[in-house]
Coordinates of C-alpha atoms in Angstrom, one line a residue:
Chain A
M1 CA -41.9 49.8 -74.6
Y2 CA -39.3 51.8 -72.8
I3 CA -40.4 55.2 -71.6
H4 CA -37.6 57.7 -71.3
I5 CA -38.1 60.7 -68.9
K6 CA -35.9 63.6 -68.4
P7 CA -36.7 64.8 -64.9
E8 CA -34.7 68.1 -65.2
S9 CA -36.1 69.0 -68.6
E10 CA -38.1 72.2 -69.2
T11 CA -40.9 70.1 -70.6
P12 CA -43.2 69.0 -67.8
I13 CA -43.0 65.3 -67.0
Y14 CA -46.6 64.7 -67.8
T15 CA -46.1 66.2 -71.3
Q16 CA -43.0 64.0 -71.8
L17 CA -45.1 61.0 -70.7
I18 CA -47.9 61.8 -73.2
Y19 CA -45.5 62.1 -76.1
Q20 CA -43.5 59.0 -75.1
I21 CA -46.6 56.9 -75.1
K22 CA -47.8 58.4 -78.4
A23 CA -44.5 57.8 -80.0
G24 CA -44.5 54.2 -78.7
I25 CA -47.9 53.7 -80.4
I26 CA -46.6 55.1 -83.7
R27 CA -43.5 52.8 -83.5
K28 CA -45.9 50.0 -82.8
E29 CA -44.0 49.3 -79.5
L30 CA -47.5 49.7 -78.0
V31 CA -50.3 48.0 -79.9
P32 CA -54.1 48.3 -79.5
G33 CA -55.2 46.4 -76.4
D34 CA -51.8 46.7 -74.7
P35 CA -52.2 47.6 -71.0
L36 CA -50.4 50.6 -69.5
P37 CA -48.8 50.3 -66.1
S38 CA -51.0 51.2 -63.1
V39 CA -50.7 54.8 -62.0
R40 CA -49.1 53.8 -58.7
N41 CA -46.5 51.6 -60.4
L42 CA -45.5 54.0 -63.1
A43 CA -45.4 57.0 -60.7
G44 CA -43.2 54.8 -58.4
D45 CA -40.9 53.7 -61.1
I46 CA -40.3 57.2 -62.4
G47 CA -40.3 58.6 -58.8
V48 CA -43.0 61.3 -59.4
N49 CA -46.2 62.2 -57.8
M50 CA -49.2 60.0 -58.8
H51 CA -51.0 63.1 -60.0
T52 CA -48.4 63.5 -62.8
V53 CA -49.1 60.1 -64.3
N54 CA -52.9 60.5 -63.7
K55 CA -52.8 63.8 -65.6
A56 CA -51.0 62.2 -68.6
Y57 CA -53.3 59.3 -68.7
H58 CA -56.5 61.4 -68.5
H59 CA -55.2 63.6 -71.2
L60 CA -54.5 60.6 -73.5
A61 CA -57.9 59.2 -72.6
E62 CA -59.6 62.4 -73.5
E63 CA -57.9 62.2 -76.9
K64 CA -59.3 58.7 -77.1
I65 CA -55.8 57.2 -77.6
I66 CA -56.1 55.1 -74.5
R67 CA -59.2 54.0 -72.7
N68 CA -60.3 52.5 -69.4
H69 CA -60.6 48.8 -69.2
K70 CA -61.1 46.8 -66.0
K71 CA -59.6 49.5 -63.7
R72 CA -56.6 50.0 -66.0
F73 CA -55.8 52.0 -69.1
I74 CA -55.2 50.1 -72.3
V75 CA -54.2 51.4 -75.8
A76 CA -57.5 52.1 -77.7
D77 CA -58.2 49.5 -80.5
D78 CA -59.8 51.8 -83.0
L79 CA -56.7 53.8 -83.9
P80 CA -56.2 56.1 -85.8
I81 CA -59.0 58.3 -84.5
K82 CA -60.2 61.6 -85.8
M83 CA -59.1 64.6 -83.9
K84 CA -61.8 65.9 -81.6
K85 CA -63.0 69.5 -81.8
G86 CA -61.6 70.4 -78.4
Y87 CA -58.3 68.9 -79.1
L88 CA -58.2 70.4 -82.6
D89 CA -58.3 73.9 -81.0
H90 CA -55.5 72.9 -78.6
F91 CA -53.5 71.6 -81.6
K92 CA -54.0 74.8 -83.5
T93 CA -52.8 76.8 -80.5
K94 CA -49.6 74.8 -80.4
L95 CA -49.2 75.1 -84.2
T96 CA -49.7 78.9 -83.9
Q97 CA -46.9 79.1 -81.4
L98 CA -44.6 77.1 -83.8
T99 CA -45.6 79.2 -86.8
I100 CA -44.8 82.4 -84.8
D101 CA -41.4 81.0 -84.1
I102 CA -41.0 80.1 -87.8
K103 CA -41.8 83.6 -88.8
I104 CA -39.8 85.4 -86.2
H105 CA -36.7 83.3 -86.8
Q106 CA -37.4 83.4 -90.6
L107 CA -37.1 79.7 -91.2
S108 CA -37.7 78.8 -94.8
D109 CA -40.4 76.3 -95.7
E110 CA -37.7 73.9 -96.9
D111 CA -35.9 74.0 -93.5
V112 CA -39.2 73.3 -91.8
S113 CA -40.2 70.4 -94.1
E114 CA -36.7 69.0 -93.8
M115 CA -37.0 69.0 -90.1
V116 CA -40.5 67.5 -90.2
Q117 CA -39.2 64.8 -92.5
E118 CA -36.3 64.0 -90.2
I119 CA -38.6 63.7 -87.1
K120 CA -41.0 61.4 -89.1
E121 CA -38.1 59.2 -90.1
Q122 CA -37.0 59.0 -86.5
L123 CA -40.5 57.9 -85.5
E124 CA -40.4 55.2 -88.2
V125 CA -37.5 53.6 -86.5
G126 CA -38.7 50.5 -84.8
T127 CA -41.8 50.1 -87.0
E128 CA -39.9 47.8 -89.3
K129 CA -38.9 45.5 -86.4
Chain B
M1 CA -20.2 20.4 -24.2
I2 CA -20.5 21.8 -27.7
V3 CA -24.2 21.1 -28.3
F4 CA -25.3 24.7 -28.0
A5 CA -21.9 26.3 -28.6
L6 CA -21.7 25.0 -32.1
P7 CA -25.0 26.6 -33.5
M8 CA -24.1 29.9 -31.6
S9 CA -20.7 30.1 -33.0
I10 CA -21.9 29.2 -36.5
S11 CA -24.5 31.9 -36.3
L12 CA -21.9 34.5 -35.2
I13 CA -19.6 33.5 -38.0
L14 CA -22.4 33.7 -40.6
I15 CA -23.4 37.1 -39.4
G16 CA -19.8 38.3 -39.4
C17 CA -19.1 36.9 -42.9
M18 CA -22.2 38.5 -44.2
S19 CA -21.0 41.9 -43.2
A20 CA -17.5 41.1 -44.4
F21 CA -18.5 40.0 -47.9
M22 CA -21.5 42.3 -48.4
P23 CA -19.7 44.9 -50.6
Y24 CA -18.6 42.2 -53.1
I25 CA -22.2 41.1 -53.7
S26 CA -23.7 44.6 -53.5
R27 CA -24.2 46.8 -56.5
K28 CA -21.1 48.1 -58.1
S29 CA -22.9 51.4 -58.6
S30 CA -23.4 51.9 -54.9
Q31 CA -20.9 50.9 -52.3
F32 CA -21.3 51.6 -48.6
G33 CA -24.5 53.4 -49.3
V34 CA -22.9 55.9 -51.7
S35 CA -23.9 56.0 -55.4
L36 CA -20.7 55.8 -57.4
P37 CA -20.2 57.1 -60.9
E38 CA -18.9 54.5 -63.4
T39 CA -15.4 56.1 -63.6
I40 CA -14.6 55.1 -60.0
Q41 CA -16.7 51.9 -59.6
N42 CA -13.7 49.7 -60.3
G43 CA -11.1 52.0 -58.9
E44 CA -8.4 51.2 -56.3
E45 CA -10.1 53.3 -53.6
V46 CA -13.2 51.2 -53.7
K47 CA -11.3 48.0 -53.7
K48 CA -9.3 49.2 -50.7
A49 CA -12.5 50.1 -48.8
Q50 CA -13.9 46.6 -49.6
K51 CA -10.7 45.0 -48.2
I52 CA -10.8 47.1 -45.0
N53 CA -14.4 46.1 -44.5
L54 CA -13.5 42.4 -45.1
W55 CA -10.7 42.1 -42.7
M56 CA -12.1 44.3 -40.0
N57 CA -15.3 42.3 -39.9
L58 CA -13.5 38.9 -40.1
I59 CA -11.1 39.9 -37.2
L60 CA -14.2 41.1 -35.1
T61 CA -16.0 37.8 -35.8
I62 CA -13.1 35.7 -34.6
L63 CA -12.7 37.8 -31.5
F64 CA -16.3 37.4 -30.7
T65 CA -16.5 33.7 -31.4
V66 CA -13.5 32.6 -29.2
P67 CA -15.2 33.4 -25.8
L68 CA -18.2 31.2 -26.8
L69 CA -15.9 28.2 -27.1
V70 CA -14.2 29.1 -23.8
L71 CA -17.6 29.3 -22.0
A72 CA -18.5 26.0 -23.4
L73 CA -15.6 24.3 -21.5
N74 CA -17.5 24.9 -18.3
T75 CA -18.4 21.5 -16.7
D76 CA -21.5 22.9 -15.2
K77 CA -23.8 22.5 -18.2
E78 CA -26.7 24.6 -17.0
E79 CA -24.4 27.4 -15.9
A80 CA -22.5 27.3 -19.2
L81 CA -25.8 27.5 -21.1
I82 CA -27.0 30.6 -19.3
Q83 CA -23.7 32.4 -19.6
S84 CA -23.4 31.5 -23.3
S85 CA -26.9 32.6 -24.1
I86 CA -26.3 36.0 -22.4
Y87 CA -22.9 36.4 -24.1
F88 CA -24.4 35.3 -27.4
A89 CA -27.1 38.0 -27.4
A90 CA -24.7 40.7 -26.3
A91 CA -22.1 39.6 -28.9
I92 CA -24.6 39.7 -31.8
A93 CA -25.7 43.2 -30.8
L94 CA -22.2 44.4 -30.4
L95 CA -21.1 42.8 -33.7
F96 CA -24.0 44.5 -35.5
L97 CA -23.1 47.9 -33.9
L98 CA -19.4 47.6 -34.8
S99 CA -20.0 46.5 -38.4
G100 CA -22.4 49.4 -38.6
L101 CA -19.6 51.7 -37.5
I102 CA -17.1 50.3 -40.0
F103 CA -19.8 50.8 -42.7
L104 CA -20.3 54.5 -41.7
M105 CA -16.6 55.1 -41.6
L106 CA -16.2 53.7 -45.1
R107 CA -19.3 55.5 -46.3
K108 CA -17.6 58.7 -45.3
K109 CA -14.5 57.7 -47.3
M110 CA -16.7 57.0 -50.3
K111 CA -18.4 60.4 -50.0
T112 CA -15.0 62.1 -49.8
L113 CA -13.9 60.2 -52.8
K114 CA -16.9 61.2 -54.8
S115 CA -16.8 64.9 -53.8
A116 CA -13.2 65.1 -55.1
L117 CA -14.5 64.3 -58.6
P118 CA -15.2 67.2 -61.0
Q119 CA -18.8 68.5 -60.7
T120 CA -19.7 67.2 -64.2
A121 CA -18.6 63.6 -63.2
Q122 CA -20.8 63.7 -60.2
L123 CA -24.0 64.5 -62.1
G124 CA -26.4 61.6 -62.5
P125 CA -27.9 60.5 -65.8
E126 CA -30.3 62.9 -67.5
E127 CA -32.8 60.2 -68.2
I128 CA -34.9 57.7 -66.3
V129 CA -36.0 54.7 -68.3
V130 CA -39.1 52.6 -67.5
D131 CA -40.3 49.4 -69.2
T132 CA -44.1 49.7 -69.5
A133 CA -44.4 45.9 -69.6
Y134 CA -42.0 45.3 -66.7
R135 CA -44.6 43.8 -64.4
E136 CA -46.4 41.9 -67.1
K137 CA -43.1 40.1 -67.9
L138 CA -42.1 39.7 -64.3
S139 CA -43.2 36.2 -63.0
V140 CA -43.2 36.0 -59.2
M141 CA -44.8 33.0 -57.6
P142 CA -48.6 33.2 -57.8
T143 CA -50.5 34.1 -54.6
K144 CA -52.6 31.0 -55.2
I145 CA -49.7 28.7 -54.8
L146 CA -48.4 30.5 -51.7
V147 CA -51.8 30.5 -50.0
S148 CA -53.0 27.0 -51.0
S149 CA -49.7 25.3 -49.9
N150 CA -49.5 27.1 -46.6
L151 CA -53.2 26.6 -45.8
L152 CA -53.0 23.0 -46.6
I153 CA -50.4 22.5 -43.8
I154 CA -52.3 24.8 -41.4
V155 CA -55.7 23.0 -42.0
F156 CA -53.9 19.6 -41.6
T157 CA -52.4 20.7 -38.3
I158 CA -55.7 21.9 -36.9
L159 CA -57.5 18.8 -38.2
I160 CA -55.1 16.4 -36.6
T161 CA -55.2 18.4 -33.4
W162 CA -59.0 18.3 -33.3
L163 CA -59.3 14.6 -34.1
N164 CA -56.8 13.8 -31.3
R165 CA -58.0 16.4 -28.8
E166 CA -58.7 13.7 -26.2
T167 CA -55.0 12.6 -26.1
I168 CA -53.7 16.1 -25.4
P169 CA -52.6 16.2 -21.7
D170 CA -54.1 18.7 -19.3
V171 CA -50.8 20.5 -19.1
F172 CA -48.3 20.4 -21.9
P173 CA -44.8 21.8 -22.3
V174 CA -44.0 24.9 -24.5
N175 CA -40.3 25.1 -23.6
W176 CA -37.5 22.6 -23.0
S177 CA -34.3 22.7 -20.9
S178 CA -30.8 22.2 -22.3
E179 CA -31.2 18.5 -21.3
N180 CA -34.2 18.3 -23.6
Q181 CA -36.5 18.0 -20.6
P182 CA -39.9 19.8 -20.7
A183 CA -39.4 23.0 -18.7
V184 CA -42.3 25.4 -19.0
F185 CA -45.9 24.0 -19.0
V186 CA -49.2 25.6 -19.9
E187 CA -52.7 24.4 -19.2
K188 CA -54.8 22.9 -22.0
S189 CA -57.3 25.4 -23.4
F190 CA -58.5 26.4 -26.8
R191 CA -56.2 29.4 -26.6
T192 CA -53.0 27.5 -25.7
V193 CA -53.7 24.6 -28.1
L194 CA -54.3 26.9 -31.0
A195 CA -51.5 29.3 -30.3
I196 CA -49.2 27.8 -33.0
P197 CA -51.8 27.4 -35.7
F198 CA -52.6 31.0 -35.1
L199 CA -49.0 31.9 -35.5
Q200 CA -48.9 30.0 -38.7
I201 CA -51.8 32.1 -40.2
C202 CA -49.9 35.3 -39.1
F203 CA -46.8 34.0 -40.9
L204 CA -48.8 33.3 -44.1
L205 CA -50.0 36.9 -44.0
I206 CA -46.4 38.1 -43.7
F207 CA -45.3 36.0 -46.6
L208 CA -48.1 37.4 -48.7
I209 CA -46.9 40.9 -48.0
V210 CA -43.3 39.8 -48.9
N211 CA -44.4 38.3 -52.2
R212 CA -46.4 41.4 -53.1
A213 CA -43.4 43.5 -52.3
I214 CA -41.2 41.6 -54.7
Q215 CA -43.8 42.2 -57.4
T216 CA -44.3 45.9 -56.8
A217 CA -40.9 47.2 -55.8
K218 CA -39.6 50.1 -57.9
Q219 CA -37.9 49.1 -61.2
Q220 CA -34.5 50.8 -61.6
L221 CA -33.1 50.1 -65.1
N222 CA -29.8 51.1 -66.5
V223 CA -30.4 53.9 -69.1
K224 CA -27.7 52.5 -71.4
K225 CA -28.8 48.9 -71.4
P226 CA -32.4 48.8 -70.2
E227 CA -33.1 45.4 -71.9
V228 CA -30.2 43.6 -70.1
S229 CA -30.9 45.1 -66.8
A230 CA -34.6 44.4 -67.0
V231 CA -34.1 40.7 -67.8
K232 CA -31.5 40.3 -65.1
N233 CA -33.7 42.1 -62.6
R234 CA -36.7 40.0 -63.3
A235 CA -34.6 36.8 -63.0
Y236 CA -33.5 38.0 -59.6
R237 CA -37.0 38.8 -58.4
N238 CA -38.3 35.5 -59.7
A239 CA -35.6 33.5 -57.8
W240 CA -36.3 35.4 -54.5
S241 CA -40.0 34.9 -54.9
K242 CA -39.5 31.1 -55.3
F243 CA -37.2 31.2 -52.3
S244 CA -39.8 33.0 -50.2
V245 CA -42.5 30.4 -51.1
V246 CA -40.1 27.5 -50.2
L247 CA -39.2 29.2 -47.0
S248 CA -42.8 29.7 -46.1
I249 CA -43.6 26.0 -46.6
L250 CA -40.6 24.9 -44.6
M251 CA -41.5 27.3 -41.8
Q252 CA -45.1 26.1 -41.7
L253 CA -43.9 22.4 -41.5
L254 CA -41.4 23.3 -38.7
M255 CA -44.2 25.0 -36.8
T256 CA -46.5 22.1 -37.3
M257 CA -43.7 19.8 -35.9
T258 CA -43.3 22.1 -32.9
H259 CA -47.0 22.1 -32.3
F260 CA -47.3 18.3 -32.4
T261 CA -44.2 17.9 -30.2
S262 CA -45.7 20.3 -27.7
V263 CA -49.3 18.8 -27.5
F264 CA -48.7 15.1 -28.3
L265 CA -45.1 14.0 -28.3
S266 CA -43.5 16.0 -25.5
D267 CA -41.4 13.0 -24.3
W268 CA -39.5 12.1 -27.4
G269 CA -40.4 14.6 -30.2
I270 CA -38.0 17.3 -29.1
T271 CA -34.9 15.4 -30.4
W272 CA -36.4 15.3 -33.9
L273 CA -37.5 18.9 -33.6
I274 CA -34.0 20.1 -32.8
A275 CA -32.5 18.1 -35.6
S276 CA -35.1 19.4 -38.1
S277 CA -34.5 23.0 -36.9
M278 CA -30.8 22.6 -37.4
G279 CA -31.4 21.2 -40.9
F280 CA -33.8 24.0 -41.7
I281 CA -31.4 26.7 -40.6
A282 CA -28.6 25.1 -42.6
F283 CA -30.7 24.8 -45.7
V284 CA -32.1 28.3 -45.5
F285 CA -28.7 29.9 -45.0
G286 CA -27.2 27.8 -47.8
Y287 CA -30.1 28.8 -50.1
I288 CA -29.6 32.6 -49.2
I289 CA -25.9 32.4 -49.9
V290 CA -26.4 30.7 -53.2
L291 CA -29.0 33.2 -54.4
S292 CA -26.9 36.1 -53.2
I293 CA -23.8 35.0 -55.0
K294 CA -25.7 33.9 -58.2
Y295 CA -27.9 37.0 -58.6
G296 CA -26.2 39.7 -56.5
Q297 CA -28.4 42.8 -55.8
G298 CA -31.1 43.4 -58.3
G299 CA -29.8 40.6 -60.5
E300 CA -26.5 42.4 -61.3
R301 CA -24.3 39.3 -60.9
Y302 CA -26.7 37.0 -62.8
N303 CA -25.1 35.7 -66.0
L304 CA -27.6 35.7 -68.8
P305 CA -27.8 32.4 -70.7
G306 CA -28.1 34.1 -74.1
K307 CA -24.8 35.8 -75.1
N308 CA -26.4 38.4 -77.4
L309 CA -27.9 40.1 -74.3
S310 CA -25.0 40.0 -71.9
A311 CA -23.1 43.1 -72.5
D312 CA -20.6 42.7 -69.6
D313 CA -18.3 45.7 -69.6
G314 CA -17.5 45.4 -65.9
V315 CA -19.9 48.3 -65.1
G316 CA -22.8 48.0 -62.7
E317 CA -26.1 47.1 -64.2
T318 CA -27.8 49.6 -62.1
E319 CA -27.6 53.2 -63.0
Y320 CA -25.5 55.6 -61.0
L321 CA -28.0 57.8 -59.3
G322 CA -26.1 61.0 -59.0
Q323 CA -27.2 63.2 -56.1
D324 CA -29.7 60.7 -54.8
D325 CA -27.4 60.0 -51.8
E326 CA -29.4 62.5 -49.7
R327 CA -32.4 60.3 -49.9
W328 CA -30.6 57.4 -48.2
K329 CA -30.3 58.3 -44.6
L330 CA -27.1 56.7 -43.1
G331 CA -26.7 55.1 -46.5
A332 CA -29.3 52.5 -45.7
F333 CA -32.7 54.0 -45.0
Y334 CA -34.6 55.4 -48.0
F335 CA -36.6 58.5 -47.1
N336 CA -38.3 60.2 -50.0
P337 CA -41.8 61.6 -49.4
D338 CA -42.0 62.6 -53.1
D339 CA -41.6 59.0 -54.4
P340 CA -44.8 57.0 -54.3
S341 CA -42.9 53.7 -54.3
I342 CA -43.3 51.9 -51.0
W343 CA -40.8 49.1 -51.7
I344 CA -37.4 49.7 -53.2
E345 CA -34.4 47.6 -53.8
K346 CA -31.7 48.2 -51.1
R347 CA -28.9 50.5 -52.0
Y348 CA -26.4 48.4 -50.0
G349 CA -26.7 44.6 -49.6
I350 CA -29.3 42.2 -51.0
G351 CA -33.0 42.6 -50.9
I352 CA -35.7 45.2 -50.6
T353 CA -36.5 47.9 -48.1
V354 CA -39.3 50.4 -47.6
N355 CA -39.5 54.1 -48.4
F356 CA -39.6 55.5 -44.9
G357 CA -40.8 58.9 -46.3
R358 CA -44.4 57.5 -47.0
W359 CA -47.0 56.8 -44.4
E360 CA -48.1 53.7 -46.3
S361 CA -44.7 52.1 -45.5
W362 CA -45.1 52.7 -41.8
T363 CA -48.5 51.0 -41.9
V364 CA -46.9 48.0 -43.6
I365 CA -44.0 47.9 -41.0
I366 CA -46.4 48.2 -38.1
G367 CA -48.7 45.6 -39.6
M368 CA -45.8 43.1 -40.0
L369 CA -44.6 43.7 -36.5
F370 CA -48.1 43.3 -35.2
L371 CA -48.5 40.0 -37.1
S372 CA -45.2 38.7 -35.6
F373 CA -46.1 39.7 -32.0
L374 CA -49.8 39.1 -31.9
P375 CA -49.5 35.3 -31.4
L376 CA -47.5 35.9 -28.1
L377 CA -50.8 37.1 -26.6
F378 CA -52.0 33.5 -27.0
L379 CA -49.5 32.0 -24.5

């Protein structure tokens, strides 16, 4: 799969990496068992510190989306996996922030569900390939 | 008279032509070490700079070659050889220096050209694109083939030497005069006899580093057409990896010939050795020229066999890198401590270079220099 990184974006690069890889899995551009590039290679290709890539990989490994295999990370083969307790809390925090924004900007439920639908459709692109 | 003048003039002409034609086979997205936005990549200014570089280098080459032919007219062969050798070394150094100055002058022109553009046009792309399977799909020559082919030649050389150790004279030549007569002799000992096989092992190690570098160098894909640029780039790396294995085998064979000539066949082997060396140099230069023209830098010039993939819109395959110029000192030396890449494709010219901003790169450079000079201790 192709990972797209915006170095100047407000979103930290490791977060971009995490979601690029997750999206790749949803689009089936990465399938269970697929190896991810080594930390050094990926960091070199993007031109960022190796810690950045390490952080993203460890985050994904904690979520059990990727796992260690022969000194490399590969996409876990038992997807989808149930959200772990620790990550569920983290997810709730993010959802809280979004809900606060929904309330304060008074977005209607329809607006929100329309947006969610649109995003889901975008993530489906490529699945049919 | 022209026995030595010919290879010397040809070398000078080749070096001069390389500088003269370099911009045409370099990346469109970076000329004279300056990253150029798509809007000016095919502009008149760039074409003019390329022409200036071409003619200035060609004229310099002719000016430097003529004295070699004049020196060769000297009837005193020995004197002519010494004079030509000194002149040749000086001419090469000076030619490099002057082409370098032409390069820097044109680099300045490119910078001025770029800074005249509106600020928005100077900005690089917002995105970087990376193929996660880039190195899985990249096929460089396997280390196994490189090591086994080279080791076979080295082991053969040592074995033949050992089996015929009795026939090695007590003193054997390591250098020959212009008349092809043995000139410098060394005494027979383990160290002197094994000097060349040791050099061969050092060369194998250097080639291993090179092959690894081709495999690991930073991938730089065009954001707008990542598939095309990835396929082209992999074809380019594959071709150069093959070349380096062929080169390693030929060099090993040449060193084996040198070794046998030195220890066994000093009276007549030298003629063959000279002929083979000339053939070797001609073949290697020819190969390099063909690869450079066919693939360009990073595979940019490579024409894809399948039409559906080749989206040739006359724009460089490599992304314009915006304000990255500051990272390229003098337009040629990459210095970026924040980039963990050790090897990176050159910005100007063909091939790869190191990231001088990383300590790992310096260990590689020192290691390679060490490997090239270590065998001298044997003689």
